[in-house]
Short mmCIF file of C-alpha atoms in Angstrom, two decimals:
data_model
loop_
_atom_site.label_atom_id
_atom_site.label_comp_id
_atom_site.label_asym_id
_atom_site.label_seq_id
_atom_site.Cartn_x
_atom_site.Cartn_y
_atom_site.Cartn_z
CA TYR A 25 -93.84 -42.13 42.61
CA LEU A 26 -92.35 -41.20 39.28
CA SER A 27 -91.71 -43.96 36.51
CA ILE A 28 -89.72 -43.03 33.55
CA ASP A 29 -89.82 -45.04 30.61
CA CYS A 30 -86.46 -43.85 28.79
CA GLY A 31 -85.74 -43.56 25.23
CA THR A 32 -89.35 -42.22 24.91
CA SER A 33 -91.56 -39.55 24.33
CA ASN A 34 -94.62 -41.09 25.54
CA SER A 35 -96.74 -40.80 28.48
CA TYR A 36 -99.11 -44.03 29.55
CA THR A 37 -100.72 -45.96 32.36
CA SER A 38 -99.59 -49.63 32.11
CA GLY A 39 -101.95 -52.74 33.04
CA LEU A 40 -101.04 -52.34 36.31
CA GLY A 41 -102.21 -49.10 36.69
CA ILE A 42 -98.75 -47.18 36.67
CA LYS A 43 -98.29 -44.03 35.33
CA TRP A 44 -95.20 -43.82 32.76
CA VAL A 45 -93.61 -40.67 31.34
CA GLY A 46 -90.89 -40.15 28.98
CA ASP A 47 -87.67 -39.29 29.74
CA GLY A 48 -87.15 -35.74 27.77
CA ALA A 49 -87.82 -33.58 30.85
CA TYR A 50 -85.07 -35.40 32.65
CA VAL A 51 -82.03 -35.45 30.56
CA GLN A 52 -80.44 -33.59 27.99
CA SER A 53 -78.25 -36.15 26.05
CA GLY A 54 -77.91 -39.12 24.63
CA GLU A 55 -80.51 -40.84 21.76
CA SER A 56 -83.44 -43.13 21.84
CA TYR A 57 -83.03 -46.52 20.61
CA THR A 58 -85.10 -49.99 20.47
CA ALA A 59 -84.48 -53.13 21.82
CA LYS A 60 -84.47 -56.02 18.71
CA ASN A 61 -85.25 -58.64 21.31
CA SER A 62 -87.58 -57.05 23.76
CA PRO A 63 -89.78 -59.15 26.26
CA ASP A 64 -93.51 -58.67 26.70
CA SER A 65 -92.59 -55.15 28.35
CA THR A 66 -93.63 -51.85 27.09
CA GLN A 67 -90.92 -50.33 29.58
CA LEU A 68 -88.22 -52.80 28.35
CA SER A 69 -88.71 -52.05 24.36
CA THR A 70 -86.96 -48.44 24.17
CA MET A 71 -83.74 -47.43 25.59
CA ARG A 72 -81.54 -44.13 26.18
CA VAL A 73 -77.67 -44.76 25.00
CA PHE A 74 -75.55 -42.15 25.69
CA LYS A 75 -72.26 -42.35 22.95
CA SER A 76 -70.63 -39.00 24.20
CA LYS A 77 -69.27 -37.90 27.32
CA LYS A 78 -67.44 -39.63 29.95
CA LYS A 79 -70.78 -38.97 32.10
CA ASN A 80 -74.47 -38.38 31.31
CA CYS A 81 -76.85 -37.55 33.93
CA TYR A 82 -80.64 -37.58 34.64
CA ASN A 83 -82.15 -34.83 37.17
CA ILE A 84 -85.12 -36.18 39.26
CA PRO A 85 -86.54 -33.14 41.41
CA GLY A 86 -89.31 -33.59 44.28
CA PHE A 87 -88.17 -36.41 46.57
CA GLN A 88 -85.77 -34.08 49.10
CA GLY A 89 -85.93 -35.40 52.35
CA THR A 90 -88.11 -38.29 51.81
CA LYS A 91 -86.97 -41.87 52.07
CA VAL A 92 -87.01 -43.56 48.52
CA LEU A 93 -86.91 -46.82 46.57
CA LEU A 94 -84.68 -45.55 43.56
CA ARG A 95 -84.69 -48.48 40.71
CA ALA A 96 -82.83 -48.72 37.80
CA VAL A 97 -83.56 -51.16 35.03
CA PHE A 98 -81.49 -51.98 31.92
CA TYR A 99 -82.46 -54.41 29.23
CA TYR A 100 -79.90 -54.55 25.98
CA GLY A 101 -82.05 -56.55 23.51
CA ASP A 102 -79.24 -56.05 21.38
CA TYR A 103 -80.40 -52.71 20.18
CA ASP A 104 -76.97 -52.27 18.09
CA SER A 105 -76.74 -55.53 16.20
CA ASN A 106 -73.64 -56.26 17.45
CA SER A 107 -74.47 -59.02 20.22
CA SER A 108 -72.16 -57.13 22.53
CA PRO A 109 -73.57 -55.98 25.94
CA PRO A 110 -71.51 -53.23 27.29
CA SER A 111 -70.44 -52.52 30.77
CA PHE A 112 -70.36 -48.75 32.81
CA ASP A 113 -70.76 -47.69 36.21
CA LEU A 114 -73.90 -46.47 37.73
CA LEU A 115 -73.80 -43.10 40.15
CA PHE A 116 -76.60 -41.63 42.22
CA ASP A 117 -76.06 -38.08 43.87
CA GLY A 118 -72.47 -38.43 43.58
CA ASN A 119 -72.08 -41.77 44.53
CA LYS A 120 -70.89 -44.72 43.11
CA TRP A 121 -73.73 -47.43 42.92
CA THR A 122 -72.63 -50.29 41.18
CA THR A 123 -70.82 -51.64 38.05
CA VAL A 124 -73.55 -52.96 35.39
CA TYR A 125 -72.44 -55.58 33.56
CA THR A 126 -75.43 -56.05 31.11
CA ASN A 127 -76.23 -59.41 29.42
CA ASP A 128 -79.01 -61.09 27.15
CA ASN A 129 -81.38 -60.77 30.42
CA TRP A 130 -82.99 -57.34 32.13
CA GLN A 131 -81.28 -56.15 35.09
CA ASN A 132 -82.72 -54.29 38.05
CA PHE A 133 -80.76 -52.31 40.83
CA GLU A 134 -82.26 -50.74 43.67
CA ILE A 135 -81.08 -48.62 46.71
CA VAL A 136 -83.00 -47.34 49.38
CA TYR A 137 -82.06 -43.66 51.01
CA ILE A 138 -82.87 -40.17 51.86
CA PRO A 139 -82.07 -37.45 49.37
CA LYS A 140 -80.44 -34.82 50.78
CA ARG A 141 -79.96 -32.55 47.40
CA GLN A 142 -82.89 -30.63 45.64
CA ASN A 143 -82.57 -33.05 42.50
CA ILE A 144 -81.91 -36.88 42.59
CA SER A 145 -79.02 -37.53 40.17
CA VAL A 146 -78.76 -40.60 38.50
CA CYS A 147 -75.99 -40.78 36.28
CA LEU A 148 -73.91 -43.39 33.54
CA ALA A 149 -70.40 -43.07 33.10
CA LEU A 150 -68.22 -44.68 30.39
CA ILE A 151 -65.52 -47.00 31.87
CA ASN A 152 -64.53 -49.07 28.77
CA PRO A 153 -64.12 -47.42 25.48
CA ASN A 154 -66.95 -48.20 22.61
CA GLN A 155 -69.07 -49.83 25.44
CA PHE A 156 -71.82 -47.46 25.63
CA PRO A 157 -73.96 -46.95 28.91
CA PHE A 158 -77.44 -47.15 28.24
CA ILE A 159 -80.90 -47.37 30.31
CA SER A 160 -83.93 -48.47 30.07
CA VAL A 161 -86.27 -47.53 33.21
CA ILE A 162 -85.90 -45.31 36.25
CA GLU A 163 -88.52 -45.31 39.15
CA VAL A 164 -88.67 -43.35 42.56
CA TRP A 165 -91.21 -44.69 44.80
CA SER A 166 -91.58 -42.70 47.95
CA LEU A 167 -91.68 -45.08 51.40
CA ASP A 168 -93.01 -44.64 54.75
CA SER A 169 -90.19 -42.94 57.30
CA ASN A 170 -90.22 -46.18 59.74
CA MET A 171 -89.42 -48.43 57.05
CA TYR A 172 -85.69 -49.76 57.02
CA ASN A 173 -85.21 -47.68 60.41
CA GLN A 174 -82.09 -49.67 61.45
CA ASN A 175 -80.10 -47.83 58.87
CA ASP A 176 -78.91 -44.31 59.58
CA SER A 177 -79.56 -41.82 56.90
CA GLY A 178 -75.98 -41.34 56.12
CA HIS A 179 -75.99 -44.76 54.54
CA ALA A 180 -77.99 -46.34 51.89
CA LEU A 181 -79.26 -49.52 51.38
CA MET A 182 -78.28 -51.40 48.18
CA LEU A 183 -80.47 -54.12 47.21
CA ASP A 184 -78.69 -57.82 46.78
CA GLN A 185 -81.64 -59.97 46.66
CA ARG A 186 -85.41 -59.93 47.53
CA TYR A 187 -87.36 -63.24 47.55
CA ALA A 188 -91.04 -64.41 47.77
CA PHE A 189 -90.52 -68.20 48.92
CA GLY A 190 -92.61 -70.73 47.67
CA SER A 191 -94.38 -68.21 45.19
CA SER A 192 -94.79 -69.16 41.24
CA LYS A 193 -94.49 -65.55 40.10
CA LEU A 194 -93.04 -61.84 40.68
CA ILE A 195 -94.70 -59.95 42.99
CA SER A 196 -94.86 -56.45 42.69
CA TYR A 197 -97.62 -53.30 42.53
CA PRO A 198 -100.20 -53.27 43.42
CA ALA A 199 -99.76 -56.17 45.92
CA ASP A 200 -96.92 -54.32 47.06
CA PRO A 201 -98.16 -50.52 46.85
CA TYR A 202 -94.33 -49.38 47.04
CA ASN A 203 -93.43 -51.69 44.13
CA ARG A 204 -91.02 -53.76 45.37
CA TYR A 205 -90.07 -56.75 43.22
CA TRP A 206 -90.43 -60.24 45.02
CA PHE A 207 -88.87 -62.70 42.84
CA ALA A 208 -90.38 -66.30 43.12
CA SER A 209 -87.93 -68.78 44.73
CA SER A 210 -88.44 -72.33 45.17
CA SER A 211 -85.69 -75.09 45.23
CA ASN A 212 -85.82 -78.72 44.08
CA GLY A 213 -85.84 -81.21 47.04
CA LEU A 214 -87.62 -78.05 49.35
CA VAL A 215 -91.23 -78.26 50.33
CA SER A 216 -93.47 -75.11 49.20
CA VAL A 217 -96.43 -74.90 50.98
CA SER A 218 -99.33 -72.60 51.05
CA ASN A 219 -100.83 -70.69 53.94
CA SER A 220 -103.87 -72.68 55.29
CA ALA A 221 -104.98 -69.24 56.92
CA SER A 222 -107.98 -67.21 54.83
CA SER A 223 -105.76 -63.99 55.83
CA VAL A 224 -102.33 -63.21 57.35
CA ASP A 225 -101.92 -60.02 59.57
CA VAL A 226 -99.53 -58.04 58.11
CA ASN A 227 -99.89 -55.11 59.84
CA GLN A 228 -97.15 -55.54 62.63
CA THR A 229 -94.33 -55.64 60.28
CA LYS A 230 -92.80 -52.53 60.34
CA ASP A 231 -91.43 -52.69 56.78
CA LYS A 232 -95.10 -53.68 55.33
CA VAL A 233 -94.38 -56.70 53.57
CA PRO A 234 -97.24 -57.58 51.27
CA SER A 235 -99.88 -60.57 52.17
CA ALA A 236 -99.11 -61.82 48.75
CA VAL A 237 -95.49 -62.75 49.82
CA MET A 238 -96.75 -64.76 53.05
CA SER A 239 -99.53 -66.91 51.66
CA ASN A 240 -96.85 -69.16 50.47
CA ALA A 241 -93.71 -70.64 52.30
CA LEU A 242 -90.52 -72.96 51.84
CA ALA A 243 -90.45 -75.59 54.18
CA ILE A 244 -86.43 -76.22 54.88
CA THR A 245 -85.98 -79.80 55.08
CA SER A 246 -82.29 -79.80 53.94
CA SER A 247 -79.44 -78.38 56.12
CA ASN A 248 -77.87 -77.47 52.97
CA PHE A 249 -79.98 -75.26 51.84
CA TYR A 250 -78.92 -71.27 52.52
CA VAL A 251 -81.99 -68.73 52.05
CA ALA A 252 -79.72 -65.72 51.24
CA ALA A 253 -77.15 -66.67 48.40
CA PRO A 254 -73.58 -65.51 48.88
CA ILE A 255 -73.01 -62.09 48.31
CA PRO A 256 -70.93 -60.54 45.49
CA SER A 257 -68.25 -59.40 47.65
CA THR A 258 -64.78 -61.16 48.71
CA GLN A 259 -64.04 -58.34 51.42
CA GLU A 260 -66.35 -58.59 54.48
CA VAL A 261 -68.84 -55.62 54.14
CA PRO A 262 -72.07 -54.65 56.30
CA ILE A 263 -75.29 -56.25 55.59
CA TYR A 264 -78.77 -55.46 56.03
CA ILE A 265 -81.61 -58.62 56.47
CA ASN A 266 -85.22 -58.59 56.70
CA MET A 267 -86.79 -62.31 56.98
CA TYR A 268 -90.36 -62.89 57.06
CA PHE A 269 -92.19 -65.89 58.87
CA THR A 270 -95.54 -67.02 59.28
CA GLU A 271 -97.40 -70.46 60.52
CA VAL A 272 -98.69 -72.27 57.53
CA GLN A 273 -100.78 -74.47 59.61
CA ASN A 274 -103.00 -74.13 62.95
CA LEU A 275 -100.69 -76.34 64.76
CA ASN A 276 -101.70 -78.69 68.05
CA PRO A 277 -99.70 -76.80 70.75
CA SER A 278 -99.36 -80.17 72.76
CA SER A 279 -97.75 -81.93 70.12
CA ASP A 280 -96.40 -79.33 67.27
CA LEU A 281 -93.58 -77.04 67.81
CA ARG A 282 -91.79 -74.89 64.96
CA ARG A 283 -88.90 -73.10 66.16
CA PHE A 284 -85.73 -72.50 64.49
CA ASN A 285 -82.24 -70.55 65.11
CA VAL A 286 -81.13 -67.95 62.14
CA MET A 287 -77.55 -68.65 61.73
CA ARG A 288 -75.10 -66.37 60.27
CA ASP A 289 -72.10 -69.61 59.69
CA ASN A 290 -72.00 -71.08 62.98
CA GLU A 291 -73.34 -68.23 65.02
CA VAL A 292 -77.14 -67.93 65.92
CA ILE A 293 -78.08 -64.62 65.00
CA GLY A 294 -82.07 -65.10 66.01
CA VAL A 295 -84.35 -67.44 67.20
CA VAL A 296 -87.73 -67.58 65.62
CA ASN A 297 -90.88 -69.08 66.41
CA PRO A 298 -93.81 -67.90 63.79
CA ALA A 299 -97.52 -67.77 64.78
CA TYR A 300 -100.59 -68.60 62.90
CA GLN A 301 -102.20 -65.88 60.69
CA THR A 302 -99.99 -63.38 61.57
CA ALA A 303 -96.66 -61.97 60.14
CA LEU A 304 -93.58 -61.77 61.74
CA GLU A 305 -90.68 -59.68 60.75
CA THR A 306 -86.84 -60.02 62.03
CA THR A 307 -84.08 -57.51 60.99
CA TYR A 308 -80.32 -58.46 61.34
CA ALA A 309 -78.32 -55.25 60.99
CA ASN A 310 -74.86 -54.45 62.06
CA ILE A 311 -73.34 -57.58 61.06
CA ASN A 312 -70.93 -58.22 58.07
CA ALA A 313 -70.83 -60.85 55.60
CA SER A 314 -68.67 -61.86 52.27
CA SER A 315 -69.03 -64.20 49.76
CA LYS A 316 -67.81 -66.96 51.88
CA THR A 317 -70.74 -66.43 54.51
CA LEU A 318 -73.54 -68.62 54.95
CA ILE A 319 -77.15 -67.63 56.07
CA TYR A 320 -79.24 -70.55 56.99
CA LEU A 321 -82.37 -71.65 59.01
CA ASN A 322 -81.48 -74.47 61.67
CA PRO A 323 -84.06 -76.20 63.79
CA THR A 324 -84.17 -75.97 67.66
CA SER A 325 -83.40 -79.41 69.66
CA ASP A 326 -86.86 -79.37 70.88
CA SER A 327 -88.35 -78.45 67.51
CA THR A 328 -90.86 -81.18 65.89
CA LEU A 329 -91.13 -79.40 62.47
CA PRO A 330 -88.87 -78.44 60.15
CA PRO A 331 -87.90 -74.15 59.56
CA LEU A 332 -89.87 -72.09 57.12
CA ILE A 333 -89.68 -68.82 55.60
CA SER A 334 -91.96 -66.67 53.39
CA GLY A 335 -90.11 -63.72 52.29
CA LEU A 336 -86.15 -62.06 52.28
CA GLU A 337 -84.63 -59.17 51.76
CA LEU A 338 -80.96 -58.69 51.94
CA PHE A 339 -79.12 -55.21 51.45
CA ILE A 340 -75.20 -54.27 51.19
CA VAL A 341 -74.98 -51.01 53.61
CA THR A 342 -72.99 -48.69 51.31
CA ASN A 343 -70.51 -46.41 52.38
CA PRO A 344 -71.00 -43.25 54.21
CA LEU A 345 -72.91 -40.91 51.30
CA THR A 346 -71.18 -38.01 50.05
CA ASN A 347 -72.10 -34.49 51.08
CA SER A 348 -69.45 -32.95 48.97
CA THR A 349 -70.72 -30.86 46.25
CA THR A 350 -68.92 -28.63 43.94
CA ASN A 351 -68.61 -25.09 45.22
CA THR A 352 -71.62 -23.33 44.85
CA LYS A 353 -70.21 -20.09 43.13
CA ASP A 354 -68.21 -22.43 40.80
CA VAL A 355 -71.67 -23.95 40.08
CA GLU A 356 -73.25 -20.42 39.47
CA GLY A 357 -70.42 -19.39 37.01
CA LEU A 358 -70.96 -23.22 35.19
CA SER A 359 -74.73 -22.39 34.84
CA SER A 360 -73.73 -18.66 33.21
CA LEU A 361 -72.08 -20.42 30.61
CA GLN A 362 -74.50 -23.05 29.81
CA GLU A 363 -77.26 -20.15 29.47
CA GLY A 364 -74.74 -18.46 27.11
CA PHE A 365 -74.04 -21.44 25.44
CA PRO A 366 -77.06 -24.04 24.96
CA VAL A 367 -74.63 -26.87 23.57
CA LEU A 368 -73.32 -27.04 27.29
CA LYS A 369 -76.48 -27.96 28.57
CA GLU A 370 -76.02 -31.54 27.65
CA TRP A 371 -73.82 -31.70 30.83
CA SER A 372 -75.52 -32.11 34.36
CA GLY A 373 -75.50 -33.81 37.55
CA ASP A 374 -72.47 -32.25 39.53
CA PRO A 375 -69.57 -31.24 37.98
CA CYS A 376 -66.71 -32.52 39.91
CA ILE A 377 -68.61 -35.34 42.11
CA PRO A 378 -67.51 -38.47 42.34
CA ALA A 379 -63.87 -37.16 41.55
CA GLU A 380 -63.51 -40.07 38.93
CA TYR A 381 -66.44 -38.49 36.72
CA PRO A 382 -65.81 -34.74 36.44
CA TRP A 383 -67.58 -33.36 33.56
CA ASP A 384 -65.48 -33.29 29.92
CA TRP A 385 -64.50 -29.76 30.13
CA VAL A 386 -63.52 -28.92 33.58
CA ASN A 387 -60.69 -30.19 35.71
CA CYS A 388 -61.58 -30.02 39.64
CA THR A 389 -59.55 -29.56 42.75
CA ASN A 390 -59.65 -32.58 45.27
CA GLU A 391 -61.43 -31.22 48.37
CA ALA A 392 -64.22 -31.68 50.51
CA THR A 393 -66.14 -28.53 48.52
CA PRO A 394 -63.97 -28.96 45.08
CA ARG A 395 -63.02 -26.03 43.25
CA ILE A 396 -63.21 -25.50 39.33
CA THR A 397 -59.68 -24.91 38.23
CA ALA A 398 -59.95 -25.36 34.41
CA LEU A 399 -62.30 -24.27 31.59
CA LEU A 400 -61.32 -26.48 28.33
CA LEU A 401 -63.85 -25.25 26.18
CA SER A 402 -61.85 -25.97 22.98
CA GLY A 403 -63.52 -27.11 19.75
CA TYR A 404 -67.17 -27.29 21.39
CA GLU A 405 -68.70 -25.08 18.71
CA LEU A 406 -69.54 -22.14 20.92
CA ASN A 407 -71.13 -19.15 19.01
CA GLY A 408 -71.83 -15.54 20.52
CA MET A 409 -70.77 -13.28 23.45
CA LEU A 410 -69.20 -14.65 26.54
CA PRO A 411 -71.73 -14.74 29.59
CA ASN A 412 -70.31 -13.29 32.71
CA PHE A 413 -68.69 -16.20 35.04
CA SER A 414 -66.65 -14.19 37.28
CA SER A 415 -67.93 -16.27 40.01
CA LEU A 416 -65.60 -18.98 38.65
CA ASP A 417 -62.46 -17.35 40.35
CA ALA A 418 -60.22 -20.56 41.15
CA LEU A 419 -59.61 -20.58 37.39
CA GLN A 420 -56.18 -21.40 36.55
CA THR A 421 -56.87 -22.26 32.80
CA ILE A 422 -59.43 -21.07 30.23
CA ASP A 423 -58.74 -22.66 26.82
CA LEU A 424 -61.45 -21.75 24.51
CA HIS A 425 -59.73 -21.79 21.42
CA ASN A 426 -61.38 -23.05 17.68
CA ASN A 427 -64.60 -21.75 18.62
CA SER A 428 -66.66 -18.96 17.05
CA ILE A 429 -67.07 -16.20 20.40
CA MET A 430 -67.22 -12.79 19.43
CA GLY A 431 -67.18 -9.53 21.22
CA ASN A 432 -64.20 -8.05 23.72
CA ILE A 433 -62.42 -10.05 25.75
CA PRO A 434 -64.27 -9.11 29.37
CA ASP A 435 -62.02 -7.66 31.86
CA PHE A 436 -63.56 -9.52 34.75
CA LEU A 437 -61.06 -12.25 33.76
CA ALA A 438 -58.39 -9.64 35.29
CA SER A 439 -59.89 -10.51 38.78
CA PHE A 440 -58.68 -14.34 38.38
CA SER A 441 -55.44 -14.40 40.42
CA ASN A 442 -54.80 -17.46 39.42
CA LEU A 443 -54.87 -17.51 36.05
CA THR A 444 -51.85 -18.81 34.22
CA LEU A 445 -53.64 -19.60 30.91
CA LEU A 446 -55.82 -18.00 28.39
CA ASP A 447 -56.24 -19.34 24.87
CA VAL A 448 -58.57 -17.20 22.81
CA ARG A 449 -56.99 -18.33 19.57
CA ASN A 450 -59.23 -19.03 16.02
CA ASN A 451 -62.44 -17.12 17.66
CA ASN A 452 -64.12 -13.79 16.45
CA PHE A 453 -62.87 -11.38 19.01
CA THR A 454 -62.76 -8.18 18.54
CA GLY A 455 -61.68 -4.84 20.05
CA TYR A 456 -58.31 -3.80 22.01
CA ILE A 457 -56.58 -6.64 23.83
CA PRO A 458 -56.82 -5.33 27.50
CA LYS A 459 -54.00 -3.82 29.21
CA TRP A 460 -54.10 -6.23 32.26
CA ILE A 461 -52.80 -9.21 30.24
CA SER A 462 -49.45 -7.50 29.69
CA GLU A 463 -49.26 -6.94 33.24
CA LYS A 464 -49.85 -10.39 34.45
CA SER A 465 -46.28 -11.68 34.06
CA ASN A 466 -46.85 -15.03 34.76
CA LEU A 467 -49.96 -15.27 32.27
CA LYS A 468 -49.52 -17.54 28.76
CA PHE A 469 -51.70 -15.81 26.33
CA TYR A 470 -52.63 -17.30 22.97
CA SER A 471 -54.79 -14.72 20.38
CA SER A 472 -53.92 -15.74 16.97
CA GLY A 473 -56.76 -16.29 14.75
CA ASN A 474 -59.01 -13.30 15.41
CA PRO A 475 -58.82 -11.00 12.88
CA TYR A 476 -60.65 -7.99 14.10
CA LEU A 477 -58.78 -8.72 17.49
CA CYS A 478 -56.34 -5.18 17.95
CA ASN A 479 -52.65 -6.36 19.05
CA ILE A 480 -51.21 -5.44 22.31
CA THR A 481 -49.34 -2.46 20.48
CA CYS A 482 -52.32 -1.00 18.86
CA PRO A 483 -53.54 2.33 20.09
CA LYS A 484 -56.85 2.05 22.19
CA PRO A 485 -59.53 3.03 20.03
CA PRO A 486 -61.66 6.26 21.11
CA SER A 487 -64.33 5.97 23.73
CA ALA A 488 -67.79 6.89 22.38
CA HIS A 489 -67.46 10.20 24.81
CA HIS A 490 -64.62 10.77 23.13
CA VAL A 491 -66.17 10.31 19.75
CA ARG A 492 -69.14 12.48 20.51
CA LYS A 493 -66.84 15.36 21.95
CA TRP A 494 -64.72 15.10 18.39
CA LEU A 495 -68.18 15.50 16.65
CA VAL A 496 -69.19 18.60 18.66
CA GLY A 497 -66.11 20.15 17.89
CA VAL A 498 -66.31 19.54 14.41
CA LEU A 499 -69.45 20.61 13.87
CA SER A 500 -69.02 23.88 16.08
CA SER A 501 -66.30 24.88 13.21
CA VAL A 502 -67.76 24.03 10.45
CA ILE A 503 -71.22 25.02 10.88
CA PRO A 504 -70.53 28.93 11.26
CA THR A 505 -68.27 28.43 8.46
CA LEU A 506 -71.34 26.74 6.47
CA PHE A 507 -73.67 29.13 7.71
CA GLY A 508 -71.36 32.29 6.04
CA ALA A 509 -70.71 30.89 2.97
CA ALA A 510 -74.56 30.57 2.15
CA VAL A 511 -75.04 34.04 3.23
CA ILE A 512 -72.57 35.29 0.91
CA ALA A 513 -73.57 33.15 -1.90
CA ALA A 514 -77.21 34.48 -1.03
CA VAL A 515 -76.45 38.18 -1.33
CA ARG A 516 -74.17 37.54 -4.48
CA TYR A 517 -77.06 35.74 -6.02
CA TRP A 518 -79.73 38.79 -5.36
CA CYS A 519 -77.36 41.43 -6.54
CA ASN A 520 -77.15 39.62 -9.79
CA CYS A 521 -80.88 39.47 -9.84
CA CYS A 522 -80.96 43.07 -9.37
CA LYS A 523 -78.64 44.12 -11.74
CA SER A 524 -80.18 41.99 -14.30
CA GLN A 525 -83.67 43.71 -13.67
CA LYS A 526 -81.93 47.58 -14.08
CA GLY A 527 -80.82 46.65 -17.62
CA LYS A 528 -84.31 45.43 -18.64
CA ALA A 529 -86.43 48.30 -17.36
CA ARG A 530 -84.26 51.62 -17.56
CA PRO A 531 -85.86 54.93 -16.95
CA SER A 532 -86.34 57.38 -20.06
CA ASP A 533 -86.26 60.73 -18.56
CA SER A 534 -83.41 62.28 -16.47
CA ASN A 535 -85.53 61.76 -12.94
CA ALA A 536 -85.39 58.40 -13.55
#
C-alpha cells in the first residue's frame, strides 16, 4: 500500500500502524496549507491547494496490473478563512471520477480498478473561478485478484456506500487488512443485535469481509427500511452490490426460520437463508438503479423471524475506462521541453486526456490517440536554449513570444509540414533567420524584439570553415612579408653597428 499525507513533507507511522509519507515525491505543483478547524486526525490537518493551472496531477508508480482500492480524502477546515468550501473535478488515469462538492466535514471517495498505465494519475481540475482544488489524503491499497471479480477490468467500481450495520464505530485497518472504511449504521425503530457466536467464519467470502463487520447486525422489523440509500443519479446506471449476512442466534430448526428476499423495487433479485457462525456474501451485478430505486429486504411467507444484515457495499459501475493516451512521440517532445525548461515540470499527467482538461499550454486533436497541435508558451519565463522537440511533428502553432530564449532558431522546425504560425517575438534569439522560413508560403512568422536576430535580408554570417580558411590566407600572405621586413631591419642594424666600430678603431699604417 501507499498512504500519502498531502501538504506535508513528514513521514511517520500512525497509531493504527499505517506508514504515511509526504507528497513531495508525487506532485510538482501546489502549496501546502494547514486546516484551521482540524478534527483529531494528523492526516486531515494539512492539505495541498492548487491555485494555478486547469489541471494538477499526482503521479504514483508501482501498481500497474494490480487490482487496487484508490482513495482520495478531502477536508476543507476553512484553511483560507473564507468559509467557502470549493467544488472541483476529481480525475484518475485520464477518466472523470466525480465532482467533489466539499463542505465542513471530511469526505471520502474510493474506486476499485486495475491500473493499466505505468503510473496511477490522480488529478484535480478547476471548474469554477477562484474555487481552488485541494486534497488531504491519497491512498492506494492492493487487493486480492479475486476480489470484486464480477466486474470486468474495462470498468471501475466507484464506491457509493459501505456500511457495518449495527456497529457503533467506523471499522477500518487493522480490522480490515485492505483498509476499507465500513461506516457504522443503525436506525431508530430497528433492532441492533450482537452476534452470540464466539467467532464467525469469514473465509468463504470472496471479498474478505472483516470479522468485525459480522459481529453485529441490524434486524429489520420495518417494511419501510431500505438497506441501501438512494444513489445520486436521476438516470438509471449500472450498480454492483455486495451484501453480508450471518445468523446471530443458534436457532431451533423445528420452530425458527429466518429466510428473506432481496428486493429491487418489486423484483426479487435474491433469496437469503443465513447460517449461524458463518458469513454469507451475496453479489448482485448487472442491475441498474437510479435515485428512485429501492433496495430492501422482505421476509418470505414461511419465515418466522425478521430479515437481518451485517454489511453492505454498493458501487456505481463507471463508463468504460479510457485506453486513450496522447501520442507517444508528442509526449517525448513535451518531456524534452520540460527537461530544457524546468518551470514546465509542474505539469504532469496526460497532456490531452481527458479532452476537457488538457495542459494549459497545449492544444490537442480529438482523436483516440490525440496529437499536440499547438505550443502556447507565451510569457512562461522560459530561459535558455530551445531543446530538440522535433518529435512534435503535428504542430501547427508555436507561440514562444515574451520569454528569454537564446540561440538560433532551430532548423528542425522546417520539417513541421503543418506549421502555420511561429511567434518568437521579444526573446534573445541570435543568428541568421533560416531560409526555410521564407520558403514556407503559408507560415506566419513574427520575430521583432530579438536585438541579435539577423533580418532575413542580412547576408549570411561566415561559417567557422570559411573563417578558418580566411585566417590561413591572411596569415600566409602576412607572415612572409613580416619575415622579410624583419631580415632587412636586422641587416641594416648590423651594418650600422659595423660602421660605428670602424670609426672607433681606424688602423695607423697603410696595410691596415
